[in-house]
Amino acid sequence: GCSNQETTATDEGDSAGASKTLVMATSPDYPPYEFFETAGGEGEPIGFDIDIAKYITEQLGYELEVSGMDFNGIIPALQSERADFAMAGMTPTEERKQNVDFSDIYYEAKNTIVTKKGAGFDGFKALKGKSVGVQLGATQQEAAQKASEEIGGFNIEPRNRISELIQEVKAGRIDAAVVEDTVAKGYIQNNPDLEFTTVENAEAAGSAIAFPQGSELTAEFNQVLEEMKANGEMEKLIQKWFEEYYEQQGQQ
Amino acid sequence: MNLNFVRMIDLHSCLFAQLNLDFSRITPSIPYIFGGIWVTLQFTLLSAIFGFIWGTILSLLKISSIKPLYWFGMAYTSIFRGTPLLVTLSLIYFATPQLTGYNISGFQAGVITFSLNSGAYISEVIRAGILAVDKGQTEAAMSLGVSYKPMMLDVILPQAIKNILPALVNESIALLKDSALVSTIGATDLLRRAQIVGAEKYVYFEPLLIVAVVYYLMVMSLTLSANLLEQRLRKSS
Amino acid sequence: MNLNFVRMIDLHSCLFAQLNLDFSRITPSIPYIFGGIWVTLQFTLLSAIFGFIWGTILSLLKISSIKPLYWFGMAYTSIFRGTPLLVTLSLIYFATPQLTGYNISGFQAGVITFSLNSGAYISEVIRAGILAVDKGQTEAAMSLGVSYKPMMLDVILPQAIKNILPALVNESIALLKDSALVSTIGATDLLRRAQIVGAEKYVYFEPLLIVAVVYYLMVMSLTLSANLLEQRLRKSS
Amino acid sequence: MQGKNGNIAIKIDRLYKSFGSLQVLKAISAEIAKGEVVALIGPSGCGKSTFLRCLNLLEKPTSGKIEINGQEITDPKINVNKIRQNVGMVFQHFHLFPHMSVLKNIMYAPVTVNNLPKQEAQEKAMALLKKVDLVDKADVFPAKLSGGQKQRVAIARSLAMEPDIMLFDEPTSALDPEMVKEVLDVMQAVSESGMTMAVVTHEMGFAKEVADRIFFLDRGKIAEDAPPDVFFSNPESPRAQQFLAKIL
Amino acid sequence: MQGKNGNIAIKIDRLYKSFGSLQVLKAISAEIAKGEVVALIGPSGCGKSTFLRCLNLLEKPTSGKIEINGQEITDPKINVNKIRQNVGMVFQHFHLFPHMSVLKNIMYAPVTVNNLPKQEAQEKAMALLKKVDLVDKADVFPAKLSGGQKQRVAIARSLAMEPDIMLFDEPTSALDPEMVKEVLDVMQAVSESGMTMAVVTHEMGFAKEVADRIFFLDRGKIAEDAPPDVFFSNPESPRAQQFLAKIL
Ligand SMILES: Nc1ncnc2c1ncn2[C@@H]1O[C@H](COP(=O)(O)OP(=O)(O)OP(=O)(O)O)[C@@H](O)[C@H]1O
Ligand SMILES: Nc1ncnc2c1ncn2[C@@H]1O[C@H](COP(=O)(O)OP(=O)(O)OP(=O)(O)O)[C@@H](O)[C@H]1O
Ligand SMILES: NC(=[NH2+])NCCC[C@H](N)C(=O)O
Ligand SMILES: [Mg+2]
Ligand SMILES: [Mg+2]
């Protein structure tokens, strides 16, 4: 017979004793949202998203386990319930909403174009006929596609990781990479030969938490997000990761 | 129809049911995926040809009596056999522009890496093929007063080819399979196209399954022709 | 010191200058990268052990006279030899949770895939090792009235081991090199750690270079022990 | 046609053997008496080895009947291993077990097949080694032996199963000439102990001296079956005449 | 010590040959006259092959001098290929070139080494094939030949270079007994044409009949050097006596 086991390991299975562990999928190539702190030798995932996740799970009484993967693997991970939720600076789009559930937006950002210094690309228009890198499966891919259709075409080069994209720009293999401003800032600071310009983008690239469809966690998480915004916790983290972090980087 | 068989079918449909396979969503993208067949084949072919040329040169270095050439050949082979292809591939992909200023594409970096890599393996194959020819053949030629070059060209190499050819086809099969690695540096081969379609349509498993089958069919047809070739060679001797 | 040597150094530093190598930034992260050695080794070891067990079972299936077992063994081998490892790896990584509901980690999916895959290769090695034992040995045992099982255990297998052992070490070397593929499904092995450090520190090339050297050293030490083993085996016979 | 003591050890009746479409043995019929020594000679490829190998079922006859000591071994229901324990075989290339010492080689089958206690098997093996004059090599591995010594060990190994019949397939052709005699001497000693023997050989001296009868095989048939003195001095068939002219 | 016509073809003076620490040839000195046929016999491993192979420099002597037709071939400045053209060699395992027809096998060296026009080389090859009685096999590939036929082709191939000296290393030991004679007959014919020959052989009949002299080698030395009738009827050294006792 064909007995369907709908239960996954993360369901009620072992809630008897210790508190339940939630697995969070993320793509740790995205400082300051999420990346690895490797200097200690242990490889701790840190960043804005990680801190939010820690706070929320703590409030709700869960243990947190972070599982790193390429960005394009995150939604499949949720669909296959390999992860209980995902935080990866992920923007809730219509397409994605058909496949996963989203929390409220917790941070807004803008897209930028990262290029070599002095390349002089000030917007998508200037990129006609050039090659433009985006992260595979990210909203930037759609944005670039749309822009490409509007202005009459450039090559879109998808890569799995942001770090690869930046390396490609430095190598001159692609002319520009579409990256969020907060993230681009870090890369620019560390690569003096690069610069970025904010693009005139229509829809904002807000970040939200993603869940498997129908997950009961969505409501619980939204509630804590609300609290964080109210009690200043969110502002503290924004301060920590989008100001202090860059100051530190600049000092190094 | 016996019971066991029925249960097997049952199990199968159960497996597939649990996977929730849904090919309909990616049907429009299938031509795009199949376009990767040509990329993969082209890639394999180019790498095999350059790898063979480079391997022949290397094998000559390695049976050479000039020490520096010999050592170069040995060190080269050792390095390529000692490093994961995925690592070499990334290194070459990212180092070439920095070193030469030339903006190598993923496809080109792939062909270069795979040629350099399979050159190392092919040189071993050729060297072994030459060494496998019965020493009596060399002695017979020498005792007739034949000198080194005609002995190699007329007596040894024609016999070595028979040992080498099947191994070369096997090396090509390995190349075909390894070619999937270029997906990691952005060449739009079969595997990469499956990933791209997966990311676009939020179905990950189905495109992978399709390319797995395509790879399998390609490898099998190469294997079959290798077997035929080997049989024919064995018959002719 | 002669001129050539000086020029070589010159050339080298020139190459490195062009790469703009800067190891100082990643120095604090080197312990983290080296932590991957243990992951990679553990991974290789587990895969080799499970692969060997599974390969032994498969090889028995493939010399079995029971047709369905034989065909299963052959089909299995053909599938794993005919599909790129990177494809199989992704398939298993993504299919297992959907099929079994178990949230397999990248590391586990890697061990499973590599065990299944090297089982196919190892079964061929074992089968070939058994077939390579001189037919005269079987005939001698048979003509003494020895039956199949003791013949296999006492006469054939002890001799086959000598043919098999070096090939097994080679298979382990291949496993070690292929282990770099698990980086693509997020297991934090050597290669993945190099990538992670690259992403954190905004340097890509230097960590890659480091892990390339580490891999090379690991493979070389395995190769050397394989050669020693082979020598000892040859001496003992 | 009667052997030394009138009892039939091997009876072959219209034996056929083909490999695919190649007919190697064609309607061979013969009887060998207990204690008789038969030398099989004939040109290369005529089927001598195949004939011998049919006698201990290393080859399965295509059709025909073989009886050993009155038991039909071509019966499909027969226990093949039981039959083989009774029919020893010595090969051109010895086929000693390379990973066992000389002593272990000889003890192996009695211990494994007959469940002989180790102690007893060892005593028996030492006695056999004495017979083939290799007591000092008991603990040596086969690789260290000369060809002649290897073959003598192989004979001892076969004898350890106490077979009624011994088959020899060119036991001396892989040997250096100086070692031929030591092996033939052992074989002669075995024959003198009353063993029934079938020997494929190119050693005409041995055939003349030791064999009771010569089978001359030609293209899968016994072309001539005669005592050695008759065969060598006065071969009947033209093929045998030709063969002897070439070989001597 | 004088040969058939008083001229020295091969002169060997205190020849030593070692493989690593193993001394195989020890202070061998000998002379072979033009047209003389010398049979080399001795126990396995005594150095017969090594000795022969030193004569055409397939092995490099460790020390000592070898002169062929008065020319010192152990001189390090010598053109080795030139020497070898003058000294033919026939191997136990034939070593025909498997990818060339019989005719091509024979024509190959004359065309390649001596730049003989193809036409001429072919005529010569056909003449040689006639000599070894294999004209009908000219276009056949070696795999299709019997052992005896292969060896006859190998002899013809050597003769095609018109050597002054022919070396044979156990030319019949890989053959089935019926084929031995056809090869020995060819060798006898070659010797009768006045060729200087050194033959390692276990065929005592041939040694007796065709050789002018026997070298009995023992542990790297020529233990006995005598005409065949003396050697076989009345061997001097005890080793030779032992050897002959075993072999006959
Ligand atoms: N297993 C086999 N499969 C196919 N053909 C075989 C097999 N064994 C023997 N033959 C063929 O059967 C024929 C007789 O072989 P057999 O070995 O019995 O000859 P033989 O008289 O022993 O020859 P030899 O003196 O060379 O040992 C040969 O033509 C041989 O090629
Ligand atoms: N290339 C080599 N390297 C090392 N040892 C060798 C080599 N060739 C021969 N020998 C050794 O030299 C000794 C003499 O060998 P050789 O082949 O000359 O003997 P042989 O008289 O021709 O013996 P056989 O009758 O077995 O052919 C042997 O002990 C052999 O093992
Ligand atoms: N961790 C990452 N790499 N995140 C990329 C996110 C990009 C973009 N905001 C999206 O939702 O697609
Ligand atoms: Mg035979
Ligand atoms: Mg020899």
PDB file of N, CA and C in Angstrom, chain A residues 193-250:
ATOM      1  N   ASP A 193      38.493  49.105  -6.371  1.00  0.00           N
ATOM      2  CA  ASP A 193      38.389  49.269  -7.822  1.00  0.00           C
ATOM      3  C   ASP A 193      36.949  49.214  -8.298  1.00  0.00           C
ATOM      4  N   LEU A 194      35.995  49.119  -7.363  1.00  0.00           N
ATOM      5  CA  LEU A 194      34.589  49.032  -7.772  1.00  0.00           C
ATOM      6  C   LEU A 194      33.813  50.254  -7.295  1.00  0.00           C
ATOM      7  N   GLU A 195      32.688  50.482  -7.964  1.00  0.00           N
ATOM      8  CA  GLU A 195      31.779  51.530  -7.486  1.00  0.00           C
ATOM      9  C   GLU A 195      30.346  51.102  -7.768  1.00  0.00           C
ATOM     10  N   PHE A 196      29.383  51.789  -7.170  1.00  0.00           N
ATOM     11  CA  PHE A 196      28.004  51.422  -7.484  1.00  0.00           C
ATOM     12  C   PHE A 196      27.120  52.646  -7.628  1.00  0.00           C
ATOM     13  N   THR A 197      26.074  52.448  -8.420  1.00  0.00           N
ATOM     14  CA  THR A 197      25.087  53.515  -8.576  1.00  0.00           C
ATOM     15  C   THR A 197      23.703  52.931  -8.337  1.00  0.00           C
ATOM     16  N   THR A 198      22.891  53.653  -7.600  1.00  0.00           N
ATOM     17  CA  THR A 198      21.539  53.191  -7.330  1.00  0.00           C
ATOM     18  C   THR A 198      20.702  53.329  -8.586  1.00  0.00           C
ATOM     19  N   VAL A 199      19.890  52.320  -8.859  1.00  0.00           N
ATOM     20  CA  VAL A 199      19.067  52.419 -10.069  1.00  0.00           C
ATOM     21  C   VAL A 199      17.697  52.967  -9.745  1.00  0.00           C
ATOM     22  N   GLU A 200      17.154  53.561 -10.736  1.00  0.00           N
ATOM     23  CA  GLU A 200      15.825  54.148 -10.659  1.00  0.00           C
ATOM     24  C   GLU A 200      14.823  52.984 -10.692  1.00  0.00           C
ATOM     25  N   ASN A 201      14.646  52.282  -9.556  1.00  0.00           N
ATOM     26  CA  ASN A 201      13.800  51.085  -9.657  1.00  0.00           C
ATOM     27  C   ASN A 201      12.372  51.382  -9.245  1.00  0.00           C
ATOM     28  N   ALA A 202      11.473  50.713  -9.915  1.00  0.00           N
ATOM     29  CA  ALA A 202      10.055  50.933  -9.660  1.00  0.00           C
ATOM     30  C   ALA A 202       9.654  50.345  -8.307  1.00  0.00           C
ATOM     31  N   GLU A 203       9.640  49.030  -8.217  1.00  0.00           N
ATOM     32  CA  GLU A 203       9.192  48.432  -6.958  1.00  0.00           C
ATOM     33  C   GLU A 203      10.375  48.290  -6.007  1.00  0.00           C
ATOM     34  N   ALA A 204      10.101  48.517  -4.730  1.00  0.00           N
ATOM     35  CA  ALA A 204      11.138  48.424  -3.719  1.00  0.00           C
ATOM     36  C   ALA A 204      11.440  46.960  -3.435  1.00  0.00           C
ATOM     37  N   ALA A 205      12.693  46.688  -3.013  1.00  0.00           N
ATOM     38  CA  ALA A 205      13.105  45.329  -2.713  1.00  0.00           C
ATOM     39  C   ALA A 205      13.085  45.118  -1.212  1.00  0.00           C
ATOM     40  N   GLY A 206      11.892  44.905  -0.660  1.00  0.00           N
ATOM     41  CA  GLY A 206      11.799  44.666   0.765  1.00  0.00           C
ATOM     42  C   GLY A 206      12.118  43.230   1.131  1.00  0.00           C
ATOM     43  N   SER A 207      12.548  43.041   2.376  1.00  0.00           N
ATOM     44  CA  SER A 207      12.875  41.691   2.830  1.00  0.00           C
ATOM     45  C   SER A 207      11.798  41.173   3.762  1.00  0.00           C
ATOM     46  N   ALA A 208      11.487  39.873   3.577  1.00  0.00           N
ATOM     47  CA  ALA A 208      10.520  39.237   4.460  1.00  0.00           C
ATOM     48  C   ALA A 208      10.982  37.818   4.754  1.00  0.00           C
ATOM     49  N   ILE A 209      10.341  37.218   5.763  1.00  0.00           N
ATOM     50  CA  ILE A 209      10.680  35.841   6.123  1.00  0.00           C
ATOM     51  C   ILE A 209       9.777  34.902   5.327  1.00  0.00           C
ATOM     52  N   ALA A 210      10.336  33.836   4.803  1.00  0.00           N
ATOM     53  CA  ALA A 210       9.543  32.902   4.005  1.00  0.00           C
ATOM     54  C   ALA A 210       9.287  31.623   4.795  1.00  0.00           C
ATOM     55  N   PHE A 211       8.126  31.038   4.542  1.00  0.00           N
ATOM     56  CA  PHE A 211       7.743  29.791   5.212  1.00  0.00           C
ATOM     57  C   PHE A 211       7.170  28.816   4.189  1.00  0.00           C
ATOM     58  N   PRO A 212       7.185  27.536   4.521  1.00  0.00           N
ATOM     59  CA  PRO A 212       6.460  26.593   3.664  1.00  0.00           C
ATOM     60  C   PRO A 212       4.998  26.967   3.636  1.00  0.00           C
ATOM     61  N   GLN A 213       4.315  26.669   2.528  1.00  0.00           N
ATOM     62  CA  GLN A 213       2.925  27.070   2.415  1.00  0.00           C
ATOM     63  C   GLN A 213       2.099  26.458   3.535  1.00  0.00           C
ATOM     64  N   GLY A 214       1.255  27.285   4.147  1.00  0.00           N
ATOM     65  CA  GLY A 214       0.369  26.809   5.191  1.00  0.00           C
ATOM     66  C   GLY A 214       1.024  26.653   6.546  1.00  0.00           C
ATOM     67  N   SER A 215       2.233  27.126   6.671  1.00  0.00           N
ATOM     68  CA  SER A 215       2.930  26.951   7.952  1.00  0.00           C
ATOM     69  C   SER A 215       2.273  27.772   9.049  1.00  0.00           C
ATOM     70  N   GLU A 216       2.192  27.160  10.249  1.00  0.00           N
ATOM     71  CA  GLU A 216       1.601  27.877  11.371  1.00  0.00           C
ATOM     72  C   GLU A 216       2.556  28.913  11.939  1.00  0.00           C
ATOM     73  N   LEU A 217       3.811  28.817  11.540  1.00  0.00           N
ATOM     74  CA  LEU A 217       4.815  29.719  12.087  1.00  0.00           C
ATOM     75  C   LEU A 217       4.601  31.160  11.618  1.00  0.00           C
ATOM     76  N   THR A 218       3.993  31.327  10.430  1.00  0.00           N
ATOM     77  CA  THR A 218       3.902  32.647   9.840  1.00  0.00           C
ATOM     78  C   THR A 218       3.292  33.662  10.804  1.00  0.00           C
ATOM     79  N   ALA A 219       2.179  33.276  11.372  1.00  0.00           N
ATOM     80  CA  ALA A 219       1.490  34.191  12.281  1.00  0.00           C
ATOM     81  C   ALA A 219       2.334  34.500  13.507  1.00  0.00           C
ATOM     82  N   GLU A 220       2.909  33.407  14.100  1.00  0.00           N
ATOM     83  CA  GLU A 220       3.741  33.601  15.289  1.00  0.00           C
ATOM     84  C   GLU A 220       4.874  34.572  15.006  1.00  0.00           C
ATOM     85  N   PHE A 221       5.534  34.388  13.864  1.00  0.00           N
ATOM     86  CA  PHE A 221       6.676  35.230  13.532  1.00  0.00           C
ATOM     87  C   PHE A 221       6.255  36.674  13.304  1.00  0.00           C
ATOM     88  N   ASN A 222       5.113  36.842  12.610  1.00  0.00           N
ATOM     89  CA  ASN A 222       4.629  38.200  12.333  1.00  0.00           C
ATOM     90  C   ASN A 222       4.413  38.972  13.620  1.00  0.00           C
ATOM     91  N   GLN A 223       3.890  38.242  14.601  1.00  0.00           N
ATOM     92  CA  GLN A 223       3.607  38.890  15.869  1.00  0.00           C
ATOM     93  C   GLN A 223       4.897  39.423  16.493  1.00  0.00           C
ATOM     94  N   VAL A 224       5.945  38.587  16.521  1.00  0.00           N
ATOM     95  CA  VAL A 224       7.206  39.000  17.120  1.00  0.00           C
ATOM     96  C   VAL A 224       7.832  40.131  16.311  1.00  0.00           C
ATOM     97  N   LEU A 225       7.706  40.054  14.969  1.00  0.00           N
ATOM     98  CA  LEU A 225       8.250  41.121  14.121  1.00  0.00           C
ATOM     99  C   LEU A 225       7.629  42.463  14.515  1.00  0.00           C
ATOM    100  N   GLU A 226       6.330  42.381  14.722  1.00  0.00           N
ATOM    101  CA  GLU A 226       5.576  43.573  15.120  1.00  0.00           C
ATOM    102  C   GLU A 226       6.159  44.156  16.408  1.00  0.00           C
ATOM    103  N   GLU A 227       6.337  43.246  17.385  1.00  0.00           N
ATOM    104  CA  GLU A 227       6.900  43.663  18.664  1.00  0.00           C
ATOM    105  C   GLU A 227       8.269  44.320  18.483  1.00  0.00           C
ATOM    106  N   MET A 228       9.098  43.704  17.658  1.00  0.00           N
ATOM    107  CA  MET A 228      10.456  44.206  17.459  1.00  0.00           C
ATOM    108  C   MET A 228      10.455  45.627  16.920  1.00  0.00           C
ATOM    109  N   LYS A 229       9.540  45.815  15.951  1.00  0.00           N
ATOM    110  CA  LYS A 229       9.458  47.167  15.383  1.00  0.00           C
ATOM    111  C   LYS A 229       9.023  48.147  16.461  1.00  0.00           C
ATOM    112  N   ALA A 230       8.104  47.684  17.321  1.00  0.00           N
ATOM    113  CA  ALA A 230       7.565  48.566  18.361  1.00  0.00           C
ATOM    114  C   ALA A 230       8.574  48.840  19.458  1.00  0.00           C
ATOM    115  N   ASN A 231       9.277  47.834  19.933  1.00  0.00           N
ATOM    116  CA  ASN A 231      10.140  48.034  21.090  1.00  0.00           C
ATOM    117  C   ASN A 231      11.558  48.481  20.735  1.00  0.00           C
ATOM    118  N   GLY A 232      11.809  48.814  19.442  1.00  0.00           N
ATOM    119  CA  GLY A 232      13.104  49.380  19.073  1.00  0.00           C
ATOM    120  C   GLY A 232      14.187  48.355  18.833  1.00  0.00           C
ATOM    121  N   GLU A 233      13.856  47.099  19.046  1.00  0.00           N
ATOM    122  CA  GLU A 233      14.835  46.045  18.808  1.00  0.00           C
ATOM    123  C   GLU A 233      15.282  46.051  17.346  1.00  0.00           C
ATOM    124  N   MET A 234      14.305  46.238  16.469  1.00  0.00           N
ATOM    125  CA  MET A 234      14.608  46.230  15.045  1.00  0.00           C
ATOM    126  C   MET A 234      15.541  47.378  14.692  1.00  0.00           C
ATOM    127  N   GLU A 235      15.237  48.532  15.246  1.00  0.00           N
ATOM    128  CA  GLU A 235      16.074  49.703  14.953  1.00  0.00           C
ATOM    129  C   GLU A 235      17.502  49.484  15.435  1.00  0.00           C
ATOM    130  N   LYS A 236      17.621  48.817  16.586  1.00  0.00           N
ATOM    131  CA  LYS A 236      18.933  48.531  17.145  1.00  0.00           C
ATOM    132  C   LYS A 236      19.742  47.661  16.172  1.00  0.00           C
ATOM    133  N   LEU A 237      19.067  46.661  15.640  1.00  0.00           N
ATOM    134  CA  LEU A 237      19.769  45.746  14.729  1.00  0.00           C
ATOM    135  C   LEU A 237      20.136  46.452  13.427  1.00  0.00           C
ATOM    136  N   ILE A 238      19.237  47.306  12.955  1.00  0.00           N
ATOM    137  CA  ILE A 238      19.533  48.053  11.732  1.00  0.00           C
ATOM    138  C   ILE A 238      20.762  48.904  11.955  1.00  0.00           C
ATOM    139  N   GLN A 239      20.784  49.541  13.132  1.00  0.00           N
ATOM    140  CA  GLN A 239      21.941  50.352  13.504  1.00  0.00           C
ATOM    141  C   GLN A 239      23.211  49.508  13.486  1.00  0.00           C
ATOM    142  N   LYS A 240      23.082  48.343  14.127  1.00  0.00           N
ATOM    143  CA  LYS A 240      24.256  47.471  14.292  1.00  0.00           C
ATOM    144  C   LYS A 240      24.814  47.028  12.943  1.00  0.00           C
ATOM    145  N   TRP A 241      23.956  46.628  12.035  1.00  0.00           N
ATOM    146  CA  TRP A 241      24.450  45.976  10.818  1.00  0.00           C
ATOM    147  C   TRP A 241      24.610  46.907   9.627  1.00  0.00           C
ATOM    148  N   PHE A 242      23.836  47.991   9.639  1.00  0.00           N
ATOM    149  CA  PHE A 242      23.946  48.844   8.451  1.00  0.00           C
ATOM    150  C   PHE A 242      24.731  50.111   8.725  1.00  0.00           C
ATOM    151  N   GLU A 243      25.135  50.331   9.993  1.00  0.00           N
ATOM    152  CA  GLU A 243      25.989  51.479  10.308  1.00  0.00           C
ATOM    153  C   GLU A 243      27.315  51.007  10.912  1.00  0.00           C
ATOM    154  N   GLU A 244      27.170  50.399  12.107  1.00  0.00           N
ATOM    155  CA  GLU A 244      28.381  50.051  12.840  1.00  0.00           C
ATOM    156  C   GLU A 244      29.252  49.070  12.076  1.00  0.00           C
ATOM    157  N   TYR A 245      28.594  48.096  11.453  1.00  0.00           N
ATOM    158  CA  TYR A 245      29.343  47.083  10.737  1.00  0.00           C
ATOM    159  C   TYR A 245      30.230  47.719   9.672  1.00  0.00           C
ATOM    160  N   TYR A 246      29.650  48.696   8.958  1.00  0.00           N
ATOM    161  CA  TYR A 246      30.433  49.326   7.889  1.00  0.00           C
ATOM    162  C   TYR A 246      31.544  50.198   8.431  1.00  0.00           C
ATOM    163  N   GLU A 247      31.265  50.807   9.597  1.00  0.00           N
ATOM    164  CA  GLU A 247      32.332  51.601  10.210  1.00  0.00           C
ATOM    165  C   GLU A 247      33.516  50.712  10.557  1.00  0.00           C
ATOM    166  N   GLN A 248      33.184  49.561  11.156  1.00  0.00           N
ATOM    167  CA  GLN A 248      34.250  48.611  11.486  1.00  0.00           C
ATOM    168  C   GLN A 248      35.028  48.192  10.246  1.00  0.00           C
ATOM    169  N   GLN A 249      34.274  47.852   9.211  1.00  0.00           N
ATOM    170  CA  GLN A 249      34.918  47.418   7.970  1.00  0.00           C
ATOM    171  C   GLN A 249      35.865  48.497   7.465  1.00  0.00           C
ATOM    172  N   GLY A 250      35.384  49.763   7.559  1.00  0.00           N
ATOM    173  CA  GLY A 250      36.196  50.851   7.064  1.00  0.00           C
ATOM    174  C   GLY A 250      37.488  51.012   7.847  1.00  0.00           C
TER     175      GLY A 250
END
